[in-house]
mmCIF file of C-alpha atoms in Angstrom:
data_model
loop_
_atom_site.group_PDB
_atom_site.id
_atom_site.type_symbol
_atom_site.label_atom_id
_atom_site.label_comp_id
_atom_site.label_asym_id
_atom_site.label_seq_id
_atom_site.Cartn_x
_atom_site.Cartn_y
_atom_site.Cartn_z
ATOM 1 C CA UNK A 106 173.034 121.654 5.190
ATOM 2 C CA UNK A 107 172.528 119.616 1.837
ATOM 3 C CA UNK A 108 175.274 119.050 -0.746
ATOM 4 C CA UNK A 109 173.562 119.108 -3.708
ATOM 5 C CA UNK A 110 175.856 117.621 -7.008
ATOM 6 C CA UNK A 111 175.144 118.670 -10.664
ATOM 7 C CA UNK A 112 176.506 116.459 -13.913
ATOM 8 C CA UNK A 113 176.311 119.806 -16.122
ATOM 9 C CA UNK A 114 178.667 120.798 -18.583
ATOM 10 C CA UNK A 115 180.784 123.915 -17.513
ATOM 11 C CA UNK A 116 180.446 126.843 -19.493
ATOM 12 C CA UNK A 117 183.432 128.383 -17.805
ATOM 13 C CA UNK A 118 187.016 126.639 -17.847
ATOM 14 C CA UNK A 119 186.670 124.144 -20.819
ATOM 15 C CA UNK A 120 190.171 122.095 -21.166
ATOM 16 C CA UNK A 121 191.138 121.448 -24.974
ATOM 17 C CA UNK A 122 191.364 117.988 -26.683
ATOM 18 C CA UNK A 123 194.662 117.235 -27.833
ATOM 19 C CA UNK A 124 194.356 114.260 -29.758
ATOM 20 C CA UNK A 125 196.958 112.435 -32.239
ATOM 21 C CA UNK A 126 194.261 110.342 -33.907
ATOM 22 C CA UNK A 127 190.807 111.290 -34.913
ATOM 23 C CA UNK A 128 187.593 109.411 -33.477
ATOM 24 C CA UNK A 129 186.784 108.081 -36.977
ATOM 25 C CA UNK A 130 189.719 105.815 -36.654
ATOM 26 C CA UNK A 131 189.251 102.262 -35.542
ATOM 27 C CA UNK A 132 191.040 100.900 -32.428
ATOM 28 C CA UNK A 133 194.040 99.325 -33.995
ATOM 29 C CA UNK A 134 194.893 102.449 -35.616
ATOM 30 C CA UNK A 135 195.371 104.086 -32.502
ATOM 31 C CA UNK A 136 198.879 104.363 -30.853
ATOM 32 C CA UNK A 137 199.388 107.285 -29.171
ATOM 33 C CA UNK A 138 196.202 108.885 -28.830
ATOM 34 C CA UNK A 139 195.690 111.270 -25.745
ATOM 35 C CA UNK A 140 193.286 113.627 -24.320
ATOM 36 C CA UNK A 141 193.391 116.831 -22.044
ATOM 37 C CA UNK A 142 190.869 115.928 -19.697
ATOM 38 C CA UNK A 143 187.582 118.182 -20.221
ATOM 39 C CA UNK A 144 185.853 119.661 -17.499
ATOM 40 C CA UNK A 145 182.071 118.609 -16.572
ATOM 41 C CA UNK A 146 181.525 120.776 -13.105
ATOM 42 C CA UNK A 147 180.661 117.702 -11.352
ATOM 43 C CA UNK A 148 181.512 119.278 -8.115
ATOM 44 C CA UNK A 149 179.142 122.086 -7.920
ATOM 45 C CA UNK A 150 179.654 124.534 -4.976
ATOM 46 C CA UNK A 151 177.943 123.135 -2.016
ATOM 47 C CA UNK A 152 174.669 124.914 -0.930
ATOM 48 C CA UNK A 153 174.402 126.182 2.730
ATOM 49 C CA UNK A 154 171.598 127.242 4.497
ATOM 50 C CA UNK A 155 172.580 130.313 6.801
ATOM 51 C CA UNK A 156 169.791 129.274 9.346
ATOM 52 C CA UNK A 157 171.184 128.478 12.726
ATOM 53 C CA UNK A 158 167.976 126.467 13.764
ATOM 54 C CA UNK A 159 168.244 123.602 15.742
ATOM 55 C CA UNK A 160 166.581 121.378 13.997
ATOM 56 C CA UNK A 161 168.685 121.992 10.694
ATOM 57 C CA UNK A 162 171.755 121.373 12.724
ATOM 58 C CA UNK A 163 170.293 117.846 13.865
ATOM 59 C CA UNK A 164 169.792 117.844 9.711
ATOM 60 C CA UNK A 165 173.350 118.391 9.195
ATOM 61 C CA UNK A 166 174.796 115.783 11.445
ATOM 62 C CA UNK A 167 172.437 113.447 10.165
ATOM 63 C CA UNK A 168 173.571 113.883 6.419
ATOM 64 C CA UNK A 169 176.940 114.079 7.664
ATOM 65 C CA UNK A 170 176.660 110.614 9.331
ATOM 66 C CA UNK A 171 174.686 108.980 6.363
ATOM 67 C CA UNK A 172 177.339 109.968 4.122
ATOM 68 C CA UNK A 173 180.535 108.109 6.488
ATOM 69 C CA UNK A 174 178.092 105.509 6.776
ATOM 70 C CA UNK A 175 177.691 105.143 2.779
ATOM 71 C CA UNK A 176 181.453 105.429 2.558
ATOM 72 C CA UNK A 177 182.218 102.983 5.062
ATOM 73 C CA UNK A 178 180.058 100.654 3.050
ATOM 74 C CA UNK A 179 181.843 101.248 -0.305
ATOM 75 C CA UNK A 180 185.004 100.750 1.366
ATOM 76 C CA UNK A 181 183.774 97.209 2.461
ATOM 77 C CA UNK A 182 182.896 96.559 -1.095
ATOM 78 C CA UNK A 183 185.975 97.817 -2.915
ATOM 79 C CA UNK A 184 187.770 94.426 -1.336
ATOM 80 C CA UNK A 185 185.397 92.348 -3.313
ATOM 81 C CA UNK A 186 186.168 94.029 -6.922
ATOM 82 C CA UNK A 187 187.776 90.963 -8.911
ATOM 83 C CA UNK A 188 190.285 92.514 -10.803
ATOM 84 C CA UNK A 189 194.078 92.927 -10.729
ATOM 85 C CA UNK A 190 197.357 93.360 -12.908
ATOM 86 C CA UNK A 191 197.879 89.540 -12.087
ATOM 87 C CA UNK A 192 194.450 88.403 -12.611
ATOM 88 C CA UNK A 193 194.829 90.223 -16.215
ATOM 89 C CA UNK A 194 198.458 88.891 -16.899
ATOM 90 C CA UNK A 195 196.889 85.339 -16.157
ATOM 91 C CA UNK A 196 193.763 85.195 -17.926
ATOM 92 C CA UNK A 197 194.877 87.475 -21.013
ATOM 93 C CA UNK A 198 196.974 85.626 -23.661
ATOM 94 C CA UNK A 199 196.475 88.138 -26.752
ATOM 95 C CA UNK A 200 195.668 91.199 -24.879
ATOM 96 C CA UNK A 201 198.690 92.988 -23.978
ATOM 97 C CA UNK A 202 198.535 95.470 -21.095
ATOM 98 C CA UNK A 203 199.426 98.540 -23.862
ATOM 99 C CA UNK A 204 196.293 97.381 -25.506
ATOM 100 C CA UNK A 205 194.543 97.853 -22.755
ATOM 101 C CA UNK A 206 195.617 101.522 -22.464
ATOM 102 C CA UNK A 207 195.060 102.216 -25.921
ATOM 103 C CA UNK A 208 191.396 101.075 -25.204
ATOM 104 C CA UNK A 209 190.905 103.393 -22.367
ATOM 105 C CA UNK A 210 191.945 106.339 -24.559
ATOM 106 C CA UNK A 211 189.859 105.527 -26.990
ATOM 107 C CA UNK A 212 186.741 105.240 -24.444
ATOM 108 C CA UNK A 213 187.895 108.878 -23.168
ATOM 109 C CA UNK A 214 187.363 110.076 -26.608
ATOM 110 C CA UNK A 215 184.278 108.614 -27.271
ATOM 111 C CA UNK A 216 183.090 109.877 -23.455
ATOM 112 C CA UNK A 217 183.942 113.429 -24.082
ATOM 113 C CA UNK A 218 181.639 113.500 -27.456
ATOM 114 C CA UNK A 219 178.786 112.378 -25.693
ATOM 115 C CA UNK A 220 179.200 114.370 -22.566
ATOM 116 C CA UNK A 221 177.999 112.421 -20.195
ATOM 117 C CA UNK A 222 178.489 112.212 -16.564
ATOM 118 C CA UNK A 223 182.049 111.284 -15.375
ATOM 119 C CA UNK A 224 180.538 108.400 -13.396
ATOM 120 C CA UNK A 225 179.803 106.665 -16.570
ATOM 121 C CA UNK A 226 183.238 106.550 -17.724
ATOM 122 C CA UNK A 227 184.690 105.377 -14.172
ATOM 123 C CA UNK A 228 181.963 102.845 -14.189
ATOM 124 C CA UNK A 229 182.971 101.840 -17.374
ATOM 125 C CA UNK A 230 186.577 101.097 -16.707
ATOM 126 C CA UNK A 231 185.376 99.202 -13.701
ATOM 127 C CA UNK A 232 183.567 97.316 -15.915
ATOM 128 C CA UNK A 233 186.523 96.948 -18.188
ATOM 129 C CA UNK A 234 189.033 96.004 -15.919
ATOM 130 C CA UNK A 235 186.869 93.273 -14.225
ATOM 131 C CA UNK A 236 185.905 91.598 -17.802
ATOM 132 C CA UNK A 237 189.803 91.619 -18.611
ATOM 133 C CA UNK A 238 190.855 90.078 -15.428
ATOM 134 C CA UNK A 239 188.275 86.893 -15.713
ATOM 135 C CA UNK A 240 187.424 86.739 -19.126
ATOM 136 C CA UNK A 241 189.845 86.015 -22.242
ATOM 137 C CA UNK A 242 189.345 88.332 -24.773
ATOM 138 C CA UNK A 243 190.445 88.125 -28.541
ATOM 139 C CA UNK A 244 192.484 90.834 -29.990
ATOM 140 C CA UNK A 245 190.116 91.389 -32.454
ATOM 141 C CA UNK A 246 187.109 92.134 -30.318
ATOM 142 C CA UNK A 247 188.565 94.278 -27.525
ATOM 143 C CA UNK A 248 187.209 97.277 -29.222
ATOM 144 C CA UNK A 249 183.735 95.825 -28.902
ATOM 145 C CA UNK A 250 183.810 94.813 -25.316
ATOM 146 C CA UNK A 251 185.261 98.224 -24.231
ATOM 147 C CA UNK A 252 182.229 99.879 -25.885
ATOM 148 C CA UNK A 253 179.650 97.578 -24.519
ATOM 149 C CA UNK A 254 181.228 98.200 -21.189
ATOM 150 C CA UNK A 255 180.601 101.867 -21.897
ATOM 151 C CA UNK A 256 177.265 101.292 -23.277
ATOM 152 C CA UNK A 257 175.990 99.118 -20.087
ATOM 153 C CA UNK A 258 177.336 101.986 -17.993
ATOM 154 C CA UNK A 259 175.552 104.544 -19.518
ATOM 155 C CA UNK A 260 172.104 102.595 -19.317
ATOM 156 C CA UNK A 261 173.115 102.338 -15.248
ATOM 157 C CA UNK A 262 173.849 106.075 -15.021
ATOM 158 C CA UNK A 263 171.633 107.979 -17.552
ATOM 159 C CA UNK A 264 168.269 108.453 -18.810
ATOM 160 C CA UNK A 265 169.297 108.331 -22.733
ATOM 161 C CA UNK A 266 172.047 106.160 -23.555
ATOM 162 C CA UNK A 267 174.377 106.201 -26.953
ATOM 163 C CA UNK A 268 172.742 104.043 -29.797
ATOM 164 C CA UNK A 269 174.839 101.946 -31.590
ATOM 165 C CA UNK A 270 174.716 103.851 -34.730
ATOM 166 C CA UNK A 271 176.052 107.001 -33.023
ATOM 167 C CA UNK A 272 179.079 104.399 -31.692
ATOM 168 C CA UNK A 273 179.567 103.417 -35.407
ATOM 169 C CA UNK A 274 179.511 106.691 -36.900
ATOM 170 C CA UNK A 275 182.203 107.947 -33.962
ATOM 171 C CA UNK A 276 184.512 104.787 -34.442
ATOM 172 C CA UNK A 277 184.274 103.826 -38.075
ATOM 173 C CA UNK A 278 182.974 100.487 -37.231
ATOM 174 C CA UNK A 279 179.819 98.599 -38.156
ATOM 175 C CA UNK A 280 178.922 97.158 -34.440
ATOM 176 C CA UNK A 281 175.384 96.005 -34.967
ATOM 177 C CA UNK A 282 172.461 95.523 -32.281
ATOM 178 C CA UNK A 283 173.200 91.692 -32.083
ATOM 179 C CA UNK A 284 176.736 92.117 -31.277
ATOM 180 C CA UNK A 285 176.193 94.714 -28.518
ATOM 181 C CA UNK A 286 173.556 92.579 -26.965
ATOM 182 C CA UNK A 287 175.403 89.231 -27.075
ATOM 183 C CA UNK A 288 178.576 90.821 -25.316
ATOM 184 C CA UNK A 289 175.982 92.846 -22.962
ATOM 185 C CA UNK A 290 175.035 88.929 -21.946
ATOM 186 C CA UNK A 291 178.672 87.943 -21.649
ATOM 187 C CA UNK A 292 179.608 91.351 -19.439
ATOM 188 C CA UNK A 293 176.630 90.853 -17.204
ATOM 189 C CA UNK A 294 177.686 87.337 -16.349
ATOM 190 C CA UNK A 295 181.385 87.954 -15.848
ATOM 191 C CA UNK A 296 180.196 91.117 -13.359
ATOM 192 C CA UNK A 297 177.684 88.663 -11.798
ATOM 193 C CA UNK A 298 174.772 90.896 -12.749
ATOM 194 C CA UNK A 299 176.299 93.553 -10.161
ATOM 195 C CA UNK A 300 176.182 96.962 -12.051
ATOM 196 C CA UNK A 301 176.995 99.530 -9.415
ATOM 197 C CA UNK A 302 180.728 99.573 -7.899
ATOM 198 C CA UNK A 303 182.660 102.061 -5.964
ATOM 199 C CA UNK A 304 184.858 103.896 -8.165
ATOM 200 C CA UNK A 305 187.484 106.431 -7.438
ATOM 201 C CA UNK A 306 185.183 109.333 -8.669
ATOM 202 C CA UNK A 307 182.834 108.279 -5.800
ATOM 203 C CA UNK A 308 185.608 108.624 -3.228
ATOM 204 C CA UNK A 309 186.931 111.771 -4.376
ATOM 205 C CA UNK A 310 183.563 113.971 -3.877
ATOM 206 C CA UNK A 311 183.404 113.995 -0.074
ATOM 207 C CA UNK A 312 187.171 115.128 0.691
ATOM 208 C CA UNK A 313 187.200 117.730 -2.066
ATOM 209 C CA UNK A 314 184.079 119.364 -0.747
ATOM 210 C CA UNK A 315 185.330 118.943 3.150
ATOM 211 C CA UNK A 316 188.745 120.223 2.311
ATOM 212 C CA UNK A 317 187.165 123.138 0.647
ATOM 213 C CA UNK A 318 188.570 122.665 -2.866
ATOM 214 C CA UNK A 319 188.557 125.496 -5.377
ATOM 215 C CA UNK A 320 187.877 125.129 -9.235
ATOM 216 C CA UNK A 321 191.808 124.764 -9.848
ATOM 217 C CA UNK A 322 191.900 122.101 -7.540
ATOM 218 C CA UNK A 323 189.027 120.265 -8.500
ATOM 219 C CA UNK A 324 190.101 120.566 -12.481
ATOM 220 C CA UNK A 325 193.661 118.941 -11.514
ATOM 221 C CA UNK A 326 192.111 116.112 -9.654
ATOM 222 C CA UNK A 327 189.943 115.551 -12.656
ATOM 223 C CA UNK A 328 192.804 115.204 -14.744
ATOM 224 C CA UNK A 329 194.937 112.898 -12.316
ATOM 225 C CA UNK A 330 192.109 110.654 -11.672
ATOM 226 C CA UNK A 331 191.636 110.176 -15.325
ATOM 227 C CA UNK A 332 195.515 109.665 -16.310
ATOM 228 C CA UNK A 333 195.166 107.072 -13.447
ATOM 229 C CA UNK A 334 192.649 105.359 -15.182
ATOM 230 C CA UNK A 335 194.548 104.974 -18.545
ATOM 231 C CA UNK A 336 197.684 103.519 -16.604
ATOM 232 C CA UNK A 337 197.529 99.566 -16.028
ATOM 233 C CA UNK A 338 199.588 99.768 -12.681
ATOM 234 C CA UNK A 339 196.521 101.142 -10.966
ATOM 235 C CA UNK A 340 194.715 98.016 -10.996
ATOM 236 C CA UNK A 341 196.423 96.876 -8.415
ATOM 237 C CA UNK A 342 195.436 99.917 -6.247
ATOM 238 C CA UNK A 343 191.642 99.798 -4.367
ATOM 239 C CA UNK A 344 189.722 103.295 -5.743
ATOM 240 C CA UNK A 345 189.386 104.532 -2.579
ATOM 241 C CA UNK A 346 193.580 104.616 -2.435
ATOM 242 C CA UNK A 347 193.496 106.087 -6.170
ATOM 243 C CA UNK A 348 191.045 108.522 -5.264
ATOM 244 C CA UNK A 349 192.824 109.739 -2.107
ATOM 245 C CA UNK A 350 196.327 109.847 -3.844
ATOM 246 C CA UNK A 351 194.769 112.365 -6.528
ATOM 247 C CA UNK A 352 193.077 114.539 -3.780
ATOM 248 C CA UNK A 353 196.605 114.434 -1.793
ATOM 249 C CA UNK A 354 198.402 115.560 -5.341
ATOM 250 C CA UNK A 355 195.991 118.033 -6.397
ATOM 251 C CA UNK A 356 196.219 120.280 -3.289
ATOM 252 C CA UNK A 357 199.911 119.596 -2.932
ATOM 253 C CA UNK A 358 200.864 120.519 -6.556
ATOM 254 C CA UNK A 359 198.910 123.812 -6.248
ATOM 255 C CA UNK A 360 200.442 124.871 -2.924
ATOM 256 C CA UNK A 361 197.807 123.610 -0.351
ATOM 257 C CA UNK A 362 199.975 121.558 1.534
ATOM 258 C CA UNK A 363 198.400 121.718 4.765
ATOM 259 C CA UNK A 364 195.163 120.302 3.288
ATOM 260 C CA UNK A 365 197.372 117.812 1.266
ATOM 261 C CA UNK A 366 198.754 116.435 4.905
ATOM 262 C CA UNK A 367 195.152 116.771 6.343
ATOM 263 C CA UNK A 368 194.063 114.484 3.510
ATOM 264 C CA UNK A 369 196.870 112.039 4.769
ATOM 265 C CA UNK A 370 196.072 112.334 8.192
ATOM 266 C CA UNK A 371 192.491 111.319 7.227
ATOM 267 C CA UNK A 372 193.151 108.425 5.260
ATOM 268 C CA UNK A 373 195.951 106.867 7.642
ATOM 269 C CA UNK A 374 193.048 107.488 10.505
ATOM 270 C CA UNK A 375 190.510 105.326 8.561
ATOM 271 C CA UNK A 376 192.754 102.726 8.084
ATOM 272 C CA UNK A 377 194.450 103.017 4.633
ATOM 273 C CA UNK A 378 198.007 101.420 4.339
ATOM 274 C CA UNK A 379 200.761 104.107 4.463
ATOM 275 C CA UNK A 380 202.970 102.424 2.115
ATOM 276 C CA UNK A 381 200.322 101.670 -0.452
ATOM 277 C CA UNK A 382 198.884 105.303 -0.446
ATOM 278 C CA UNK A 383 202.434 106.420 -0.954
ATOM 279 C CA UNK A 384 203.237 104.295 -3.343
ATOM 280 C CA UNK A 385 199.902 105.312 -5.301
ATOM 281 C CA UNK A 386 200.507 108.830 -4.847
ATOM 282 C CA UNK A 387 203.919 109.089 -5.996
ATOM 283 C CA UNK A 388 203.331 106.767 -9.344
ATOM 284 C CA UNK A 389 200.283 108.787 -9.797
ATOM 285 C CA UNK A 390 202.217 111.986 -9.710
ATOM 286 C CA UNK A 391 204.867 110.615 -11.706
ATOM 287 C CA UNK A 392 202.315 109.837 -14.519
ATOM 288 C CA UNK A 393 200.701 113.002 -14.266
ATOM 289 C CA UNK A 394 204.144 115.222 -14.420
ATOM 290 C CA UNK A 395 204.676 113.552 -17.845
ATOM 291 C CA UNK A 396 200.956 114.159 -19.135
ATOM 292 C CA UNK A 397 201.571 117.680 -18.367
ATOM 293 C CA UNK A 398 205.043 117.708 -19.747
ATOM 294 C CA UNK A 399 203.829 116.341 -23.037
ATOM 295 C CA UNK A 400 200.631 117.800 -23.799
ATOM 296 C CA UNK A 401 201.197 121.468 -22.318
ATOM 297 C CA UNK A 402 202.226 123.351 -25.324
ATOM 298 C CA UNK A 403 199.721 122.026 -27.555
ATOM 299 C CA UNK A 404 197.306 122.994 -24.906
ATOM 300 C CA UNK A 405 194.547 125.882 -24.912
ATOM 301 C CA UNK A 406 195.539 128.959 -23.485
ATOM 302 C CA UNK A 407 193.045 127.992 -20.369
ATOM 303 C CA UNK A 408 194.530 124.792 -19.723
ATOM 304 C CA UNK A 409 198.086 126.140 -20.255
ATOM 305 C CA UNK A 410 197.499 128.766 -17.182
ATOM 306 C CA UNK A 411 196.031 126.051 -15.273
ATOM 307 C CA UNK A 412 199.457 124.382 -15.875
ATOM 308 C CA UNK A 413 201.560 126.976 -15.258
ATOM 309 C CA UNK A 414 200.265 127.022 -11.839
ATOM 310 C CA UNK A 415 201.062 123.125 -11.078
ATOM 311 C CA UNK A 416 204.250 122.219 -9.494
ATOM 312 C CA UNK A 417 204.795 118.487 -9.438
ATOM 313 C CA UNK A 418 208.049 118.656 -7.519
ATOM 314 C CA UNK A 419 206.647 117.209 -4.420
ATOM 315 C CA UNK A 420 208.355 115.758 -1.192
ATOM 316 C CA UNK A 421 205.576 113.455 -0.227
ATOM 317 C CA UNK A 422 207.876 111.239 1.970
ATOM 318 C CA UNK A 423 208.042 114.462 3.860
ATOM 319 C CA UNK A 424 204.620 115.165 3.943
ATOM 320 C CA UNK A 425 203.702 111.484 4.980
ATOM 321 C CA UNK A 426 206.062 111.688 7.799
ATOM 322 C CA UNK A 427 204.408 114.707 9.176
ATOM 323 C CA UNK A 428 201.240 113.375 8.933
ATOM 324 C CA UNK A 429 202.014 110.077 10.620
ATOM 325 C CA UNK A 430 203.905 111.875 13.481
ATOM 326 C CA UNK A 431 201.009 114.342 13.886
ATOM 327 C CA UNK A 432 198.615 111.192 14.605
ATOM 328 C CA UNK A 433 201.269 109.648 17.109
ATOM 329 C CA UNK A 434 201.315 112.922 18.962
#
C-alpha cells in the first residue's frame, strides 16, 4: 500500500477570502485583516491496491514502519526548535506580540495568492518564529523579514519561487533583490543553515489518513491549524502537540467523538503530556470558535454550510478522561 499526497488546488470545495484589508496595503496599515483558509487538497485519498499478494503485504508493513520511524525522528528534532513565547519577549523590544499576528495574517494573504503548497506556509512561519525568538528585529523591517522567510521556504519546497517583483506587486512595497539577499543571509545564520523543521502540517498527515478523515474533517483541520499559526500562544507548544490538538478538534466538532478519543489515546501512548495536549486543544478550540463566529456571515455559502455542521461546544475534559481510563484498563 502506498499513500500518495498531492499539492493540487481543489476544484471542488473552495473557501472564500474575507479580508478587511486589500493585499495592496503595506503591513503597517493592516490592523484587522483575517483570512478564511482556502482548500489546497493536500490530503488526497490514499490509493490502495486490492491484491492480497503476500509480497504486497510485506511492502505495506515496511511502509508503515518507515513512516513511524520518520515521525519518531521528527518528534526528537522538534524539541530542538529554538522558539518560544518567552524567547520572543526577551529578544524583541520593538516588535509586540500583536505585530507578529498581523505579519502572519499578511503572509497568509500572500500565500493564498501564490497558491503554493501549505508546507511552504508552515515552514515559513517556523523560520519566522525562530528568527523572532533569536534576533532583534526593527519594527520598520518586520514585513521584510517575514516575506523573506516565505521566499526562502518557497525555495526549499517548490521548483519555482515568487519573484521580488511579485511580492512588491501584492504588497505595494519596494523590496529589492539586494534587500532580500541581505536578509536571507541573516536568516540562514539564525537558522544555523538548517531549512527543514518538523511542522504541525507534517504531523497532521498520518493521523488524518489512519483515522479516515473525510473531506469535511480535513477542511476543518486546515482551518484550525492555520488559526493556530496566527496566534502567539502556540509558540509554546511543540508542532506535534499543535497537530494532535487540531486533529482532535476536527473530528470532535463534526461528531466523530470516537475518533477524537482514539487520537487522544494514541498521543498519550506515544508519551505526549496529557495536560499540555488538553490545554493546547482547549485553546485552539477557543480561537477557532471565535474565528467562525466572527466570519461565518461574511463567508461564501460553501463555507457557511461547513460552519453550520461544526459544533465547538466540546467537553474535552470528559474525552481526555475516557481516553486515559481506557489506557489504564
